[in-house]
Short mmCIF file of C-alpha atoms in Angstrom, two decimals:
data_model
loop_
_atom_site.label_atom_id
_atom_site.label_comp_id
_atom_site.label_asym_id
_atom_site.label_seq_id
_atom_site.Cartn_x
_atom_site.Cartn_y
_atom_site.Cartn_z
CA UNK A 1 0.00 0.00 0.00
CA UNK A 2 2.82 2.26 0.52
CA UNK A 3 4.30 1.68 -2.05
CA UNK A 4 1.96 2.44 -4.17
CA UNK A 5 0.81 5.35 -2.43
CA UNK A 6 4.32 6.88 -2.78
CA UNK A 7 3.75 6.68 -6.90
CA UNK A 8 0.41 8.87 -6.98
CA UNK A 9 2.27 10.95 -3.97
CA UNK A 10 5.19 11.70 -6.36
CA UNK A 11 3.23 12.18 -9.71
CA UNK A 12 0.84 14.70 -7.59
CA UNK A 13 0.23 18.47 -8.81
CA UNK A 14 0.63 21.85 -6.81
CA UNK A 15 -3.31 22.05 -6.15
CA UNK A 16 -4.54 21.50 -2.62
CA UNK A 17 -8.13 20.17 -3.58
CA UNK A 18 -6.41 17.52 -5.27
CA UNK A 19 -4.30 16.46 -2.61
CA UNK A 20 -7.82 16.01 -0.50
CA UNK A 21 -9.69 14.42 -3.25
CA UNK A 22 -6.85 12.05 -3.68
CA UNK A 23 -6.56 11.20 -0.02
CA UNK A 24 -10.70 10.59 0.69
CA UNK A 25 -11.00 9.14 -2.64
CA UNK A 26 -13.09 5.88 -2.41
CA UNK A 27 -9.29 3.59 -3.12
CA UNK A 28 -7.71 7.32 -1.12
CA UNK A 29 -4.34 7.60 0.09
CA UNK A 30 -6.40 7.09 3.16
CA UNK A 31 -5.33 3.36 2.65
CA UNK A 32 -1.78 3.94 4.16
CA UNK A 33 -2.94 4.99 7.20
CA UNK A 34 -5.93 2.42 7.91
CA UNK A 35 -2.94 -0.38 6.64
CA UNK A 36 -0.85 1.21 9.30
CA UNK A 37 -3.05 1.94 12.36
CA UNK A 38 -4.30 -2.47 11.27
CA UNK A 39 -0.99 -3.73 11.64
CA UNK A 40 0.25 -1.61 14.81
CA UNK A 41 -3.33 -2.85 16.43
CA UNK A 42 -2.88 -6.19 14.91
CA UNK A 43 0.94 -6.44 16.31
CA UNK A 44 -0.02 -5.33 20.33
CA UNK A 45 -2.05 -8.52 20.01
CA UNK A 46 0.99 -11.33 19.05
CA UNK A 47 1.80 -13.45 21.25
CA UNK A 48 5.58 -13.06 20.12
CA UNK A 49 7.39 -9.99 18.52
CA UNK A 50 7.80 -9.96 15.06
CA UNK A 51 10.94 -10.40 13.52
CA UNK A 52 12.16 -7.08 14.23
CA UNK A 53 14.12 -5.95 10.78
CA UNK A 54 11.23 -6.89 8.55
CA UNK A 55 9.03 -5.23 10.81
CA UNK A 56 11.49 -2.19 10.86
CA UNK A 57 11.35 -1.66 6.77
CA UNK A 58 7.51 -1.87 6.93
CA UNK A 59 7.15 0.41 9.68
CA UNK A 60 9.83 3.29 7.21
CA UNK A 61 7.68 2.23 4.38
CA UNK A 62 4.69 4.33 6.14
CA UNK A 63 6.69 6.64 7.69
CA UNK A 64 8.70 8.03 4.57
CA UNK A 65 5.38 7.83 2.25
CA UNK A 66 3.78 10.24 5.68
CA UNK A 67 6.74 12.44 5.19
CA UNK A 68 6.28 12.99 1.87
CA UNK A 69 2.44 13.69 1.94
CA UNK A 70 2.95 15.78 4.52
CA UNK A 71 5.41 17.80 3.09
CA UNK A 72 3.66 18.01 -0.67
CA UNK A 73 0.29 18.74 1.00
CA UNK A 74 1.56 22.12 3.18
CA UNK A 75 3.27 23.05 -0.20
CA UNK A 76 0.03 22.62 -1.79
CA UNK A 77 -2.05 24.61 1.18
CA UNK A 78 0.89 27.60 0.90
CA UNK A 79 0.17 27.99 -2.75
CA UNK A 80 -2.98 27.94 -2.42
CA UNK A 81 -2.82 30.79 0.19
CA UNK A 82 -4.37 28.11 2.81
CA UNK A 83 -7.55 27.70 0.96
CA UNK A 84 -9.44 24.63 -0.05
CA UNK A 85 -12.67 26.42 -0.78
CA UNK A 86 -14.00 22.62 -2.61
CA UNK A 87 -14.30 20.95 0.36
CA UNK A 88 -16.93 21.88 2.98
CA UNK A 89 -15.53 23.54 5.72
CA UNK A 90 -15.33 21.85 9.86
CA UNK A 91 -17.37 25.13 10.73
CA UNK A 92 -19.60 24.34 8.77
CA UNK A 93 -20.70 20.55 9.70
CA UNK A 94 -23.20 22.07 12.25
CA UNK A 95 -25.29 24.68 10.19
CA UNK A 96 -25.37 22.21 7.18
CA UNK A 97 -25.17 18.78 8.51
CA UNK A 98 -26.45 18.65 11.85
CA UNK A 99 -29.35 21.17 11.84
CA UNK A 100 -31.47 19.71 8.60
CA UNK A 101 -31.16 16.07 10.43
CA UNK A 102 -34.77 15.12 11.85
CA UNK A 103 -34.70 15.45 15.68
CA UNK A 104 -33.98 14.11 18.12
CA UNK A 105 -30.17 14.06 16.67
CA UNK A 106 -26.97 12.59 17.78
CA UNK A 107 -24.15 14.43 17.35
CA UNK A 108 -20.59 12.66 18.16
CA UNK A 109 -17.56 14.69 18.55
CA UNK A 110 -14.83 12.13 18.34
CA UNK A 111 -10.89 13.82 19.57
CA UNK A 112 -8.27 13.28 17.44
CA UNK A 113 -10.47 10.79 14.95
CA UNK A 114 -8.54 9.76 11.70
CA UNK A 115 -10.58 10.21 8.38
CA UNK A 116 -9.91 6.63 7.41
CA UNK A 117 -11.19 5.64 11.01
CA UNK A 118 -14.34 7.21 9.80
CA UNK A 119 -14.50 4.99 6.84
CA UNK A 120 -14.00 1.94 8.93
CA UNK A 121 -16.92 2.67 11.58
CA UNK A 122 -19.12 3.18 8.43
CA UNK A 123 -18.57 -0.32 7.48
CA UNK A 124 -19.07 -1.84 10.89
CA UNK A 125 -22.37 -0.06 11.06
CA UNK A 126 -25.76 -2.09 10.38
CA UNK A 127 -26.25 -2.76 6.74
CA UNK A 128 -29.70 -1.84 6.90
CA UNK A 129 -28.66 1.98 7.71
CA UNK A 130 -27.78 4.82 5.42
CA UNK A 131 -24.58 5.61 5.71
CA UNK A 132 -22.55 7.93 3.97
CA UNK A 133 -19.16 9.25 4.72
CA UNK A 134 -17.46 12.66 3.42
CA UNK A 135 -14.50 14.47 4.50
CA UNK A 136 -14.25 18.22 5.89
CA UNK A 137 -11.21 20.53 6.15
CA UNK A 138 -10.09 21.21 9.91
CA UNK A 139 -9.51 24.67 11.12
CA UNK A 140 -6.21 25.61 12.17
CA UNK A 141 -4.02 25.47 14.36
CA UNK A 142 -5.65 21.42 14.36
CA UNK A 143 -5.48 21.09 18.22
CA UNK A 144 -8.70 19.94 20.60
CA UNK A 145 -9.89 23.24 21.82
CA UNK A 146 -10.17 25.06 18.19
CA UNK A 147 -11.43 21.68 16.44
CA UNK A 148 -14.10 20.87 18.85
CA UNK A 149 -15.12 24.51 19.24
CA UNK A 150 -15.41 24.31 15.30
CA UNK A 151 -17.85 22.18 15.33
CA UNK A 152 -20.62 24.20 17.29
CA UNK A 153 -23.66 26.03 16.17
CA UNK A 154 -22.87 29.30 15.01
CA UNK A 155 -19.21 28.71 14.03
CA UNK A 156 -19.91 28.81 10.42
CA UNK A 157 -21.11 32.17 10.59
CA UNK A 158 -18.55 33.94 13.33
CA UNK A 159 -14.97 31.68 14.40
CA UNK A 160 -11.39 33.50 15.00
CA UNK A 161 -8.59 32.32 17.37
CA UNK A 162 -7.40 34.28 19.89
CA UNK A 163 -5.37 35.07 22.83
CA UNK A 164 -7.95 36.52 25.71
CA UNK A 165 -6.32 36.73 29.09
CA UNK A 166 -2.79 34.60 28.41
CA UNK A 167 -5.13 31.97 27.47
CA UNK A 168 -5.51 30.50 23.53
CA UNK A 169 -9.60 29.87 22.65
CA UNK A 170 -11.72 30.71 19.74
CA UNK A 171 -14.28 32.95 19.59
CA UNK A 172 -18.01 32.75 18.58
CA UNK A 173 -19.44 35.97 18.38
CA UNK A 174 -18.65 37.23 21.96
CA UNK A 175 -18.08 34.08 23.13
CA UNK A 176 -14.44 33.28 24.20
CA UNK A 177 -14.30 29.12 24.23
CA UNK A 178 -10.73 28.10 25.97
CA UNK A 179 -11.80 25.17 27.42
CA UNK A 180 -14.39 22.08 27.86
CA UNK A 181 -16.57 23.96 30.43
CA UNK A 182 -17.14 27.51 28.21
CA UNK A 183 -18.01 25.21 24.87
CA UNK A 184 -20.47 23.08 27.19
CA UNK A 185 -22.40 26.30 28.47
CA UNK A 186 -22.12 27.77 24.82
CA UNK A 187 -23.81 24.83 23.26
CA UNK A 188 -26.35 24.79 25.98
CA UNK A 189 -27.06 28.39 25.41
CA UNK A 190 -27.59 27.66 21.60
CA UNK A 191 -29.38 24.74 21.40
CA UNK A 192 -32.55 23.99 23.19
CA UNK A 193 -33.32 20.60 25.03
CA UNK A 194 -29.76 20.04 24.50
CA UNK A 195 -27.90 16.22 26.11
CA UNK A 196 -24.69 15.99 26.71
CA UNK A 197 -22.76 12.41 27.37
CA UNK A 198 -19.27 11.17 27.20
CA UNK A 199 -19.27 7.82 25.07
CA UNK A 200 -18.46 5.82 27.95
CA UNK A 201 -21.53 7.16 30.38
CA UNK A 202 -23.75 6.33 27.23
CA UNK A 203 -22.58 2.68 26.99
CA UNK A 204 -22.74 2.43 30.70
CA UNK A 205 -26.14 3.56 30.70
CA UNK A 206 -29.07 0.87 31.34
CA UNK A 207 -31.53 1.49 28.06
CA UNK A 208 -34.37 2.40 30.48
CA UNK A 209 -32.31 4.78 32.51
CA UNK A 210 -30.97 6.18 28.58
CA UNK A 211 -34.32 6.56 27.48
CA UNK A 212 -35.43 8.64 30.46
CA UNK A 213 -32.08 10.71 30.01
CA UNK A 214 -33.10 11.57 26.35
CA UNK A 215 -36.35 12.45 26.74
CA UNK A 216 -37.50 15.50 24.57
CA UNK A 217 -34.16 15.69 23.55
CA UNK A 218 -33.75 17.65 19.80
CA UNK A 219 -30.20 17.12 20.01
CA UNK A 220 -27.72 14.70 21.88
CA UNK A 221 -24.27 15.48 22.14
CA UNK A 222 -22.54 12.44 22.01
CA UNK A 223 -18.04 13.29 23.48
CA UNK A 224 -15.30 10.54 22.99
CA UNK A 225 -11.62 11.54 24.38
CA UNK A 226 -10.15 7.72 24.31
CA UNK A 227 -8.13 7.99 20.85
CA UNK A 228 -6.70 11.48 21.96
CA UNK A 229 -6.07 10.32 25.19
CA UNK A 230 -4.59 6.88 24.39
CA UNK A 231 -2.12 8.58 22.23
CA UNK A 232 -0.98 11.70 24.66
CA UNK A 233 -0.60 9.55 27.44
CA UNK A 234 3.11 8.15 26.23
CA UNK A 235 1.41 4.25 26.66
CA UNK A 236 2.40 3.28 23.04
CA UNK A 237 1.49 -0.51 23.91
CA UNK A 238 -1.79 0.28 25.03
CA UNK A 239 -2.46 3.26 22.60
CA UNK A 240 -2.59 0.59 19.62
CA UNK A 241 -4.74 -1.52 21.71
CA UNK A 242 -7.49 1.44 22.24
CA UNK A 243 -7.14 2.57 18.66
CA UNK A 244 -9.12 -0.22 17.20
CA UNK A 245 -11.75 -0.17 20.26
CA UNK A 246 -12.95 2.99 20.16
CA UNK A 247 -14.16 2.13 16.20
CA UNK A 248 -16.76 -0.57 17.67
CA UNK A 249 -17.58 1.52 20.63
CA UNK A 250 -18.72 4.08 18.92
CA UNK A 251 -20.59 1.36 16.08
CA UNK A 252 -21.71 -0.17 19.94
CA UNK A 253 -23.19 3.42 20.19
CA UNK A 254 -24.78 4.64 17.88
CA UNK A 255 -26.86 1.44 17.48
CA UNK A 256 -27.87 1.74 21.29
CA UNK A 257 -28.97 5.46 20.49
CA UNK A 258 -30.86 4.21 17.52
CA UNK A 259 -32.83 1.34 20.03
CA UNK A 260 -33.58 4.63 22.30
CA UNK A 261 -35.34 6.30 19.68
CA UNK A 262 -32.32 8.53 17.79
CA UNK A 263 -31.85 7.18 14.34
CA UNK A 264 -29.70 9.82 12.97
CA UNK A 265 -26.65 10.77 14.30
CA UNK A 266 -23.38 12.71 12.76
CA UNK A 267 -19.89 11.92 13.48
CA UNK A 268 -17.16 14.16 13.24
CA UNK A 269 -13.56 15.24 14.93
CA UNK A 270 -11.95 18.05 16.00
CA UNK A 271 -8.61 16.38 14.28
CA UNK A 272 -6.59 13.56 13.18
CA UNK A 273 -3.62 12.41 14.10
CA UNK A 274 -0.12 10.99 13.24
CA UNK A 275 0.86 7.65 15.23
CA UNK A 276 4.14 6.65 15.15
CA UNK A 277 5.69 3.73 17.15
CA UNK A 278 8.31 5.14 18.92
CA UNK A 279 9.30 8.81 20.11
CA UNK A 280 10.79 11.10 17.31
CA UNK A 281 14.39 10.72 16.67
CA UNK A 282 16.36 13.72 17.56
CA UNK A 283 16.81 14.97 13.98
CA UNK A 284 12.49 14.90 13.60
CA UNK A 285 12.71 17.76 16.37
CA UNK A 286 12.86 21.02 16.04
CA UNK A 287 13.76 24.08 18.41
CA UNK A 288 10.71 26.43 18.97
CA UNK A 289 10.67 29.87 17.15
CA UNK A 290 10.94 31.79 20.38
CA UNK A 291 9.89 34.97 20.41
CA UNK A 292 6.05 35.76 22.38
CA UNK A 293 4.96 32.09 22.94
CA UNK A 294 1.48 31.67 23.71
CA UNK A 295 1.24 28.12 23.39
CA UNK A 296 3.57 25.15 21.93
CA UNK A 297 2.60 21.69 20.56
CA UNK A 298 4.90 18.92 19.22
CA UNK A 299 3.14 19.95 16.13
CA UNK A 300 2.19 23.35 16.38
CA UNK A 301 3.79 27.04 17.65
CA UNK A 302 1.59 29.43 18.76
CA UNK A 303 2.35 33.02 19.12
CA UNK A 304 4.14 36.57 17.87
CA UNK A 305 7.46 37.07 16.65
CA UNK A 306 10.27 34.59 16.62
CA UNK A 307 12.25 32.86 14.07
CA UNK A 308 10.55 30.35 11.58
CA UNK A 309 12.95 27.29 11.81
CA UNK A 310 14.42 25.41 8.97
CA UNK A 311 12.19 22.46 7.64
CA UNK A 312 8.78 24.84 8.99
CA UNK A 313 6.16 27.31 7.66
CA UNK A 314 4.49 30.50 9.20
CA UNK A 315 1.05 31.80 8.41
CA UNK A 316 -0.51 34.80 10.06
CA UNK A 317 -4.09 34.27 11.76
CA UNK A 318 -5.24 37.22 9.83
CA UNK A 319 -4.60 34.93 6.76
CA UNK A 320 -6.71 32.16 7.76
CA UNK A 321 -9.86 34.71 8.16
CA UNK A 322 -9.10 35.39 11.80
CA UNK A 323 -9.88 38.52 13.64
CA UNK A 324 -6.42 38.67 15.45
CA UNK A 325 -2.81 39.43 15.53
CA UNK A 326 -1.64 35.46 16.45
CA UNK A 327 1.11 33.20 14.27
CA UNK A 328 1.19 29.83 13.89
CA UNK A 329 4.41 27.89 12.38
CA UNK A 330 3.90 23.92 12.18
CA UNK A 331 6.80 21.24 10.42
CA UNK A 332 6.28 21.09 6.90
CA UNK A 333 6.97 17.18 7.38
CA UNK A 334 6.00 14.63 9.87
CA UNK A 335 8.24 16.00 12.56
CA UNK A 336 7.69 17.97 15.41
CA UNK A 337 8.78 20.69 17.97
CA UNK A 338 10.95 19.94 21.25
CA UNK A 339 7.25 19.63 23.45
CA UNK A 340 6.02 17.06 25.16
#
């Protein structure tokens, strides 16, 4: 799969909507990564390690192809002046998605969910439901806070990130959403009759005690942190374990939501993510920009000022539509910063 990958990688144009189309395509570039995430979940679950230098060329296969998508795509996304006006937009998934669905509506927010992961909960889903899966373009910088407040009512019409206080959050409107808590109480605020459930207090839940909970519900916020989590807490092992889980859980889900009485639901994420099997090398990380730091990521700077290392790109907030004075500078490549 990499391998061929690498050929339409290396034959690909300068246009960003083709990059995307090529990725989500129904035989995508996609493939790589659902081959990759299968055989690192399919690996935690030998009885014996593999034999290690066969394993080792497999395991550069992915992770040179990654490089070099990652690197074409950002080229493609600063030519494009980091626009890929084709594709429907993560603030938008709300207004045009959510809101026409007949109520009472699920709506999953899934941290750190892989487009390809997508494609494989479609296919565990009943094959008596209509299911269709399509991609959307993430807002930048693609961390939890300005993904999942992306995805709220109201975002498609007002959304800028912004510094408020020493503290990094979007804004709605007036809104300033740093955290968990403030997008909770916005969403309340917005939408009437409004649940809200993590994924694991929803499978816990006896169906007669769910029913009760959803009662005149019009929509039903559904939250799932396990991928994100499993992959920021440093347990490698058990991160490729919980990968593949959270897929049926959320199949497991959705199917006990449809019993209580919500037949539609919409998943999305607030972003993907890159999963590699050990820690960069030293050479993958880079030294921070400096300058006025107001946050830093292994995959993201945040801030004013400072010097845009070798091997990374800069774009002003102002660029990406935002009202506010912020830079971001992320690797070009599959590297990251000296964080975390």
């Amino acid at each position: 799969v990499a391998m061929s990958v690498r050929t339409a990688v290396n034959k690909a144009g300068g246009d960003a909507n083709t990059w995307i189309d090529a990725y989500t395509a129904k035989d995508g570039w996609y493939r790589l990564d659902q081959a990759q995430r299968r055989l690192e979940a399919w690996v935690a679950n030998l009885d014996e390690d593999p034999e290690e230098r066969a394993f080792g060329v497999v395991r550069r296969a992915h992770e040179d192809v990654c490089h070099a998508m990652a690197e074409g795509f950002t080229k493609a996304l600063v030519k494009a002046s980091w626009t890929a006006s084709a594709s429907q937009h993560q603030t938008r998934i709300y207004s045009e998605v959510v809101a026409d669905r007949p109520k009472p509506v699920a709506y999953l927010f899934v941290d750190a969910m892989r487009f390809e992961m997508g494609v494989e909960l479609s296919e565990r889903l009943p094959k008596t439901s209509e299911v269709s899966v399509r991609h959307a373009v993430g807002s930048l910088p693609s961390i939890t806070p300005i993904g999942m407040a992306a995805l709220l009512p109201g975002a498609s019409a007002s959304f800028s990130v912004v510094e408020q206080g020493g503290k990094l959050g979007a804004r709605i409107d007036d809104a300033f959403l740093p955290d968990l808590a403030a997008r909770k109480k916005f969403a309340a605020a917005r939408v009437p009759k409004l649940v809200d459930l993590t994924l694991d207090e929803l499978l816990s839940l006896q169906p007669s005690k769910l029913s009760k909970r959803l009662e005149g519900a019009q929509v039903v916020v559904v939250r799932s942190q396990e991928i994100d989590h499993a992959g920021e807490t440093g347990f490698t092992f058990q991160a490729r374990q919980v990968m593949d889980t959270v897929i049926d859980n959320l199949a497991r889900a959705i199917r006990k939501l449809a019993a209580a009485g919500v037949e539609h639901a919409v998943v999305s994420a607030d972003h993907g993510h890159l999963f590699f099997a050990s820690d960069r090398d030293e050479s993958m990380r880079t030294d921070a920009p400096g300058g006025d730091t107001v946050e830093l990521h292994r995959r993201c700077w945040i801030g004013r000022g400072g010097a845009t290392p070798p091997g990374c790109v800069r774009v002003a907030a102002s660029a990406l539509g935002y009202a506010s004075d912020l830079e971001f500078v992320f690797p070009t490549g599959s590297g990251g910063f000296k964080a975390g």
